[in-house]
């Protein structure tokens, strides 16, 4: 099998790269944090020294970085992929970034004959570990078909949503729905607790009905157990909501729910920015003057 480059070995990149190793792909990995590189090297990957180094030695380069500026630097920067990648190579950017930036990067790569897919994911760390992420892809059908088997080693569902940028537009839609769901679960459980009803029993009673959701099953137990270990950090969700607001402004679309969710998350940033986004419940708890417990 062809050697794959993998850049960005954080909460998501580590398990995703390990799944590629398990599937038998030889890997060359890089992260600015040496300990992250050591950990994945311990699972069998070769160590790269920069993004440029990875691109010089592989023709399929996956990136899993925090946000648009990181991907711009890693792909287009002076030590970036574009400096050494060969025509025909492909960058599969699995980070959640602005769709407008995906399109800009795709266009710059195309000038050098380098291909790109934007392929952000949903499902969080547990599904990254299981290899069952949902992957939403933008790019050409031919590139999608060629790299579908590779993406399938990390995801259970892999859907081509349109041209470059369509993956990240789809991810923004996903992030609105997730944030709104977490807020609704928080609002409901805090109301129930303040009204004197055990919030765990409320959760058990409603989870199988129309109100139930994947978000409720993932996040209500965390709220009740006071377990806010990320998972998905509030700071990263703020980043995604910023990308929603930027994109919406650019195309003149109103996002009243996202505006409200952003204000809630911003109010928690200082104290809980590195906590899981289920810590959104703290916003409601502060106002109600209570804490959820089982
Ligand atoms: P993370 O911060 O844990 O990992 C990012 C990694 O990128 C870090 O190891 C960091 O050192 C590395 N990095 C940053 N700049 C770099 C550079 N210039 N060169 C090389 N490496 C660099 O973030 P994460 O939780 O793994 O998320 C990655 C992306 O996936 C984000 O866009 C996030 O929104 C998205 N995402 C995360 C989750 C989740 O649950 N954590 C779920 C779905 C999507």
CSV table of C-alpha atoms and ligand atoms in Angstrom, one decimal:
chain,number,residue,atom,x,y,z
A,1,UNK,CA,0.0,0.0,0.0
A,2,UNK,CA,1.1,3.6,-0.7
A,3,UNK,CA,2.6,5.6,2.1
A,4,UNK,CA,0.3,8.2,3.5
A,5,UNK,CA,1.3,11.5,5.1
A,6,UNK,CA,-0.6,12.6,8.2
A,7,UNK,CA,-0.2,16.1,9.8
A,8,UNK,CA,-1.9,17.1,13.0
A,9,UNK,CA,-1.9,14.5,15.8
A,10,UNK,CA,-4.3,15.9,18.4
A,11,UNK,CA,-7.4,14.5,20.0
A,12,UNK,CA,-8.7,13.4,16.6
A,13,UNK,CA,-5.6,13.0,14.5
A,14,UNK,CA,-4.0,10.5,16.9
A,15,UNK,CA,-6.7,7.8,16.7
A,16,UNK,CA,-7.4,8.5,13.0
A,17,UNK,CA,-3.8,7.9,12.1
A,18,UNK,CA,-3.6,4.8,14.3
A,19,UNK,CA,-6.6,3.4,12.4
A,20,UNK,CA,-4.8,3.9,9.1
A,21,UNK,CA,-1.8,2.0,10.6
A,22,UNK,CA,-4.1,-0.8,11.7
A,23,UNK,CA,-5.6,-1.0,8.2
A,24,UNK,CA,-2.0,-1.6,6.9
A,25,UNK,CA,-1.2,1.8,5.4
A,26,UNK,CA,2.5,2.9,6.0
A,27,UNK,CA,2.4,6.3,7.6
A,28,UNK,CA,4.7,9.3,7.8
A,29,UNK,CA,3.4,11.7,10.5
A,30,UNK,CA,4.2,15.3,11.7
A,31,UNK,CA,2.9,17.6,14.5
A,32,UNK,CA,4.5,20.6,16.1
A,33,UNK,CA,4.2,18.8,19.4
A,34,UNK,CA,7.0,16.2,19.5
A,35,UNK,CA,5.3,14.0,22.1
A,36,UNK,CA,2.3,13.5,19.7
A,37,UNK,CA,4.7,12.4,17.0
A,38,UNK,CA,6.5,10.0,19.4
A,39,UNK,CA,3.1,8.5,20.4
A,40,UNK,CA,2.0,7.7,16.9
A,41,UNK,CA,5.6,6.6,16.0
A,42,UNK,CA,5.3,4.1,18.9
A,43,UNK,CA,2.3,2.6,17.0
A,44,UNK,CA,4.4,2.1,13.9
A,45,UNK,CA,4.5,5.4,12.0
A,46,UNK,CA,7.6,7.0,10.5
A,47,UNK,CA,8.5,10.5,11.9
A,48,UNK,CA,8.5,13.5,9.7
A,49,UNK,CA,10.3,16.8,10.5
A,50,UNK,CA,7.9,19.3,8.8
A,51,UNK,CA,4.9,19.5,6.5
A,52,UNK,CA,7.3,20.1,3.7
A,53,UNK,CA,9.2,17.0,4.6
A,54,UNK,CA,6.0,14.9,4.7
A,55,UNK,CA,4.9,16.2,1.3
A,56,UNK,CA,8.4,15.5,-0.2
A,57,UNK,CA,8.0,11.8,0.7
A,58,UNK,CA,4.3,11.1,0.2
A,59,UNK,CA,1.7,11.8,-2.5
A,60,UNK,CA,-1.4,11.5,-0.3
A,61,UNK,CA,-1.3,14.0,2.7
A,62,UNK,CA,-4.0,14.1,5.3
A,63,UNK,CA,-4.2,17.2,7.6
A,64,UNK,CA,-6.2,17.3,10.8
A,65,UNK,CA,-5.5,20.8,12.3
A,66,UNK,CA,-7.5,23.2,14.5
A,67,UNK,CA,-8.6,26.0,12.1
A,68,UNK,CA,-8.2,27.9,8.9
A,69,UNK,CA,-4.9,29.7,9.7
A,70,UNK,CA,-3.2,26.4,10.7
A,71,UNK,CA,-4.3,24.7,7.5
A,72,UNK,CA,-3.1,27.8,5.5
A,73,UNK,CA,0.3,27.6,7.1
A,74,UNK,CA,0.7,23.9,6.8
A,75,UNK,CA,-0.4,23.8,3.2
A,76,UNK,CA,0.7,27.1,1.8
A,77,UNK,CA,3.4,28.4,4.2
A,78,UNK,CA,7.1,28.6,3.7
A,79,UNK,CA,7.6,25.1,5.2
A,80,UNK,CA,4.3,23.9,3.8
A,81,UNK,CA,3.1,21.1,1.7
A,82,UNK,CA,2.9,23.2,-1.5
A,83,UNK,CA,6.7,23.7,-1.4
A,84,UNK,CA,7.5,20.1,-2.1
A,85,UNK,CA,4.3,18.3,-3.2
A,86,UNK,CA,4.4,16.8,-6.7
A,87,UNK,CA,1.8,17.4,-9.4
A,88,UNK,CA,-0.9,14.8,-9.0
A,89,UNK,CA,-0.4,14.6,-5.3
A,90,UNK,CA,-3.5,15.2,-3.1
A,91,UNK,CA,-4.2,17.0,0.2
A,92,UNK,CA,-7.1,15.6,2.1
A,93,UNK,CA,-7.9,18.3,4.7
A,94,UNK,CA,-10.1,16.7,7.4
A,95,UNK,CA,-10.0,19.8,9.7
A,96,UNK,CA,-13.1,21.8,10.3
A,97,UNK,CA,-12.3,25.2,8.7
A,98,UNK,CA,-14.0,28.0,6.8
A,99,UNK,CA,-15.4,26.7,3.5
A,100,UNK,CA,-14.1,30.0,1.8
A,101,UNK,CA,-10.6,29.2,3.0
A,102,UNK,CA,-10.9,25.6,1.7
A,103,UNK,CA,-11.8,27.0,-1.7
A,104,UNK,CA,-8.8,29.4,-1.7
A,105,UNK,CA,-6.4,26.7,-0.7
A,106,UNK,CA,-7.9,24.3,-3.3
A,107,UNK,CA,-7.4,27.0,-6.0
A,108,UNK,CA,-3.7,27.7,-5.0
A,109,UNK,CA,-2.9,23.9,-5.0
A,110,UNK,CA,-4.7,23.5,-8.4
A,111,UNK,CA,-2.3,26.1,-9.9
A,112,UNK,CA,0.5,23.6,-9.2
A,113,UNK,CA,-1.5,20.5,-10.3
A,114,UNK,CA,-2.0,19.4,-6.7
A,115,UNK,CA,-5.5,18.0,-5.9
A,116,UNK,CA,-7.5,18.6,-2.8
A,117,UNK,CA,-10.6,17.2,-1.0
A,118,UNK,CA,-12.1,19.0,2.1
A,119,UNK,CA,-13.3,16.2,4.3
A,120,UNK,CA,-14.2,17.3,7.8
A,121,UNK,CA,-15.6,14.8,10.2
A,122,UNK,CA,-18.3,14.5,12.9
A,123,UNK,CA,-18.5,12.0,15.7
A,124,UNK,CA,-15.8,13.2,18.1
A,125,UNK,CA,-13.0,11.2,19.8
A,126,UNK,CA,-15.0,8.0,20.5
A,127,UNK,CA,-15.9,7.5,16.8
A,128,UNK,CA,-12.4,8.5,15.8
A,129,UNK,CA,-11.1,5.7,17.9
A,130,UNK,CA,-13.7,3.2,16.6
A,131,UNK,CA,-13.1,4.3,13.0
A,132,UNK,CA,-16.8,5.2,12.6
A,133,UNK,CA,-16.7,8.9,12.0
A,134,UNK,CA,-19.1,10.6,9.6
A,135,UNK,CA,-17.0,12.2,6.9
A,136,UNK,CA,-18.5,15.0,4.7
A,137,UNK,CA,-16.5,15.6,1.5
A,138,UNK,CA,-16.1,18.4,-1.1
A,139,UNK,CA,-14.1,17.9,-4.3
A,140,UNK,CA,-14.3,16.0,-7.6
A,141,UNK,CA,-16.1,12.8,-8.0
A,142,UNK,CA,-13.0,11.1,-9.4
A,143,UNK,CA,-10.9,12.1,-6.4
A,144,UNK,CA,-13.6,11.1,-4.0
A,145,UNK,CA,-13.9,7.6,-5.6
A,146,UNK,CA,-10.2,7.1,-5.6
A,147,UNK,CA,-9.8,7.9,-1.9
A,148,UNK,CA,-13.0,6.4,-0.6
A,149,UNK,CA,-11.4,3.2,0.6
A,150,UNK,CA,-8.8,5.3,2.5
A,151,UNK,CA,-11.5,7.5,4.1
A,152,UNK,CA,-13.5,4.3,4.9
A,153,UNK,CA,-10.8,3.2,7.3
A,154,UNK,CA,-11.6,6.2,9.5
A,155,UNK,CA,-15.3,6.6,8.9
A,156,UNK,CA,-18.6,4.6,8.8
A,157,UNK,CA,-20.3,7.1,6.5
A,158,UNK,CA,-18.5,9.0,3.8
A,159,UNK,CA,-20.6,11.3,1.6
A,160,UNK,CA,-19.6,13.5,-1.3
A,161,UNK,CA,-21.5,16.8,-0.8
A,162,UNK,CA,-20.3,18.8,-3.8
A,163,UNK,CA,-17.3,20.7,-5.0
A,164,UNK,CA,-14.4,21.8,-2.7
A,165,UNK,CA,-15.8,23.7,0.3
A,166,UNK,CA,-19.0,21.6,0.3
A,167,UNK,CA,-17.6,19.4,3.0
A,168,UNK,CA,-17.0,22.3,5.3
A,169,UNK,CA,-20.4,23.9,4.5
A,170,UNK,CA,-22.0,20.6,5.6
A,171,UNK,CA,-19.8,20.6,8.8
A,172,UNK,CA,-21.1,24.1,9.7
A,173,UNK,CA,-24.6,22.8,9.3
A,174,UNK,CA,-23.7,19.9,11.6
A,175,UNK,CA,-22.2,22.3,14.2
A,176,UNK,CA,-25.3,24.5,14.4
A,177,UNK,CA,-27.5,21.4,15.0
A,178,UNK,CA,-25.1,20.0,17.7
A,179,UNK,CA,-24.7,23.3,19.6
A,180,UNK,CA,-28.5,23.9,19.5
A,181,UNK,CA,-29.1,20.4,20.8
A,182,UNK,CA,-26.7,20.7,23.7
A,183,UNK,CA,-28.3,24.0,24.7
A,184,UNK,CA,-31.8,22.5,24.5
A,185,UNK,CA,-30.8,19.5,26.6
A,186,UNK,CA,-29.1,21.9,29.2
A,187,UNK,CA,-32.1,24.2,29.3
A,188,UNK,CA,-34.5,21.3,29.8
A,189,UNK,CA,-32.6,19.4,32.5
A,190,UNK,CA,-31.8,22.6,34.5
A,191,UNK,CA,-35.5,23.5,34.4
A,192,UNK,CA,-36.5,20.0,35.5
A,193,UNK,CA,-34.0,20.0,38.4
A,194,UNK,CA,-35.0,23.5,39.6
A,195,UNK,CA,-38.6,22.4,39.5
A,196,UNK,CA,-37.7,19.5,41.8
A,197,UNK,CA,-37.6,16.6,39.4
A,198,UNK,CA,-34.6,14.3,39.2
A,199,UNK,CA,-32.9,15.3,35.9
A,200,UNK,CA,-31.6,11.8,35.4
A,201,UNK,CA,-35.1,10.4,35.5
A,202,UNK,CA,-36.2,13.1,33.0
A,203,UNK,CA,-33.4,12.0,30.7
A,204,UNK,CA,-34.4,8.3,31.0
A,205,UNK,CA,-38.0,9.1,30.4
A,206,UNK,CA,-37.6,11.2,27.3
A,207,UNK,CA,-34.5,9.8,25.6
A,208,UNK,CA,-36.5,7.1,23.7
A,209,UNK,CA,-39.1,9.6,22.4
A,210,UNK,CA,-39.1,12.3,19.8
A,211,UNK,CA,-36.8,14.5,22.0
A,212,UNK,CA,-34.1,11.8,22.1
A,213,UNK,CA,-31.0,12.4,20.0
A,214,UNK,CA,-27.4,11.2,19.6
A,215,UNK,CA,-26.4,14.5,21.2
A,216,UNK,CA,-28.6,13.9,24.2
A,217,UNK,CA,-27.3,10.4,24.7
A,218,UNK,CA,-23.7,11.6,24.4
A,219,UNK,CA,-23.9,14.8,26.5
A,220,UNK,CA,-26.7,14.4,29.2
A,221,UNK,CA,-24.7,11.7,31.0
A,222,UNK,CA,-21.6,13.9,31.0
A,223,UNK,CA,-23.6,16.8,32.5
A,224,UNK,CA,-25.1,14.5,35.2
A,225,UNK,CA,-21.7,13.0,36.0
A,226,UNK,CA,-20.0,16.4,36.0
A,227,UNK,CA,-17.5,15.0,33.5
A,228,UNK,CA,-16.4,17.8,31.3
A,229,UNK,CA,-13.2,16.2,30.0
A,230,UNK,CA,-13.0,17.0,26.2
A,231,UNK,CA,-14.2,15.5,23.8
A,232,UNK,CA,-14.8,18.6,21.9
A,233,UNK,CA,-13.7,21.8,23.5
A,234,UNK,CA,-15.9,24.8,23.9
A,235,UNK,CA,-13.1,26.8,22.2
A,236,UNK,CA,-13.3,24.7,19.1
A,237,UNK,CA,-17.0,25.0,19.0
A,238,UNK,CA,-16.6,28.8,19.2
A,239,UNK,CA,-14.2,28.5,16.3
A,240,UNK,CA,-16.9,26.6,14.3
A,241,UNK,CA,-19.7,29.1,15.2
A,242,UNK,CA,-17.4,31.9,14.1
A,243,UNK,CA,-17.0,30.2,10.7
A,244,UNK,CA,-20.8,29.8,10.6
A,245,UNK,CA,-21.3,33.5,11.3
A,246,UNK,CA,-18.6,34.6,8.7
A,247,UNK,CA,-20.1,32.4,6.1
A,248,UNK,CA,-23.6,33.5,6.8
A,249,UNK,CA,-22.6,37.2,6.6
A,250,UNK,CA,-20.9,36.6,3.3
A,251,UNK,CA,-24.1,35.2,1.7
A,252,UNK,CA,-26.7,37.4,3.6
A,253,UNK,CA,-28.3,34.6,5.7
A,254,UNK,CA,-29.7,35.2,9.2
A,255,UNK,CA,-28.6,32.8,11.9
A,256,UNK,CA,-30.5,34.0,15.1
A,257,UNK,CA,-29.9,30.7,16.9
A,258,UNK,CA,-26.2,30.6,16.2
A,259,UNK,CA,-25.9,34.3,17.4
A,260,UNK,CA,-27.4,33.3,20.8
A,261,UNK,CA,-25.4,30.1,21.1
A,262,UNK,CA,-22.2,32.0,20.4
A,263,UNK,CA,-23.0,34.5,23.2
A,264,UNK,CA,-23.5,31.6,25.6
A,265,UNK,CA,-20.3,29.9,24.6
A,266,UNK,CA,-18.3,33.1,24.8
A,267,UNK,CA,-19.6,33.7,28.3
A,268,UNK,CA,-17.9,30.4,29.3
A,269,UNK,CA,-14.7,30.8,27.4
A,270,UNK,CA,-12.6,32.3,30.1
A,271,UNK,CA,-13.3,29.6,32.7
A,272,UNK,CA,-14.3,26.5,30.6
A,273,UNK,CA,-12.8,27.1,27.1
A,274,UNK,CA,-10.9,23.9,27.3
A,275,UNK,CA,-13.8,21.9,28.8
A,276,UNK,CA,-16.1,19.7,26.7
A,277,UNK,CA,-18.9,21.6,25.0
A,278,UNK,CA,-21.4,19.8,27.3
A,279,UNK,CA,-20.1,22.4,29.8
A,280,UNK,CA,-22.6,24.7,28.1
A,281,UNK,CA,-24.9,23.5,30.9
A,282,UNK,CA,-22.9,25.7,33.3
A,283,UNK,CA,-24.4,28.7,31.5
A,284,UNK,CA,-27.9,27.6,32.6
A,285,UNK,CA,-26.7,26.4,36.0
A,286,UNK,CA,-25.3,29.8,36.8
A,287,UNK,CA,-28.5,31.6,36.1
A,288,UNK,CA,-30.6,29.0,38.0
A,289,UNK,CA,-28.1,28.8,40.9
A,290,UNK,CA,-28.1,25.0,40.9
A,291,UNK,CA,-25.9,22.1,39.6
A,292,UNK,CA,-27.2,19.0,37.9
A,293,UNK,CA,-26.5,15.7,39.6
A,294,UNK,CA,-27.9,12.2,39.2
B,1,LIG,P1,-6.4,19.3,18.7
B,1,LIG,O1,-6.1,20.8,19.0
B,1,LIG,O2,-6.4,18.3,19.7
B,1,LIG,O3,-5.3,18.8,17.6
B,1,LIG,C1,-4.7,19.7,16.6
B,1,LIG,C2,-3.3,19.2,16.4
B,1,LIG,O4,-2.7,20.0,15.4
B,1,LIG,C3,-2.4,19.5,17.6
B,1,LIG,O5,-1.8,18.3,18.0
B,1,LIG,C4,-1.5,20.6,17.2
B,1,LIG,O6,-0.2,20.5,17.8
B,1,LIG,C5,-1.4,20.3,15.7
B,1,LIG,N1,-0.9,21.5,15.0
B,1,LIG,C6,-1.3,22.8,15.1
B,1,LIG,N2,-0.6,23.6,14.3
B,1,LIG,C7,0.2,22.8,13.6
B,1,LIG,C8,1.2,23.0,12.6
B,1,LIG,N3,1.5,24.2,12.1
B,1,LIG,N4,1.9,21.9,12.1
B,1,LIG,C9,1.7,20.7,12.6
B,1,LIG,N5,0.7,20.4,13.5
B,1,LIG,C10,0.0,21.4,14.0
B,1,LIG,O7,-7.7,19.4,17.9
B,1,LIG,P2,-8.7,18.1,17.5
B,1,LIG,O8,-9.8,18.0,18.6
B,1,LIG,O9,-7.9,16.9,17.1
B,1,LIG,O10,-9.5,18.7,16.2
B,1,LIG,C11,-8.9,18.8,15.0
B,1,LIG,C12,-9.9,19.3,14.0
B,1,LIG,O11,-11.0,18.4,13.9
B,1,LIG,C13,-10.5,20.7,14.3
B,1,LIG,O12,-10.8,21.4,13.2
B,1,LIG,C14,-11.8,20.3,15.0
B,1,LIG,O13,-12.8,21.3,14.9
B,1,LIG,C15,-12.2,19.0,14.3
B,1,LIG,N6,-13.1,18.1,15.0
B,1,LIG,C16,-12.8,17.8,16.3
B,1,LIG,C17,-13.7,16.9,17.0
B,1,LIG,C18,-13.5,16.5,18.4
B,1,LIG,O14,-14.4,16.0,19.0
B,1,LIG,N7,-12.3,16.8,19.0
B,1,LIG,C19,-14.8,16.3,16.3
B,1,LIG,C20,-15.0,16.6,15.0
B,1,LIG,C21,-14.1,17.5,14.3
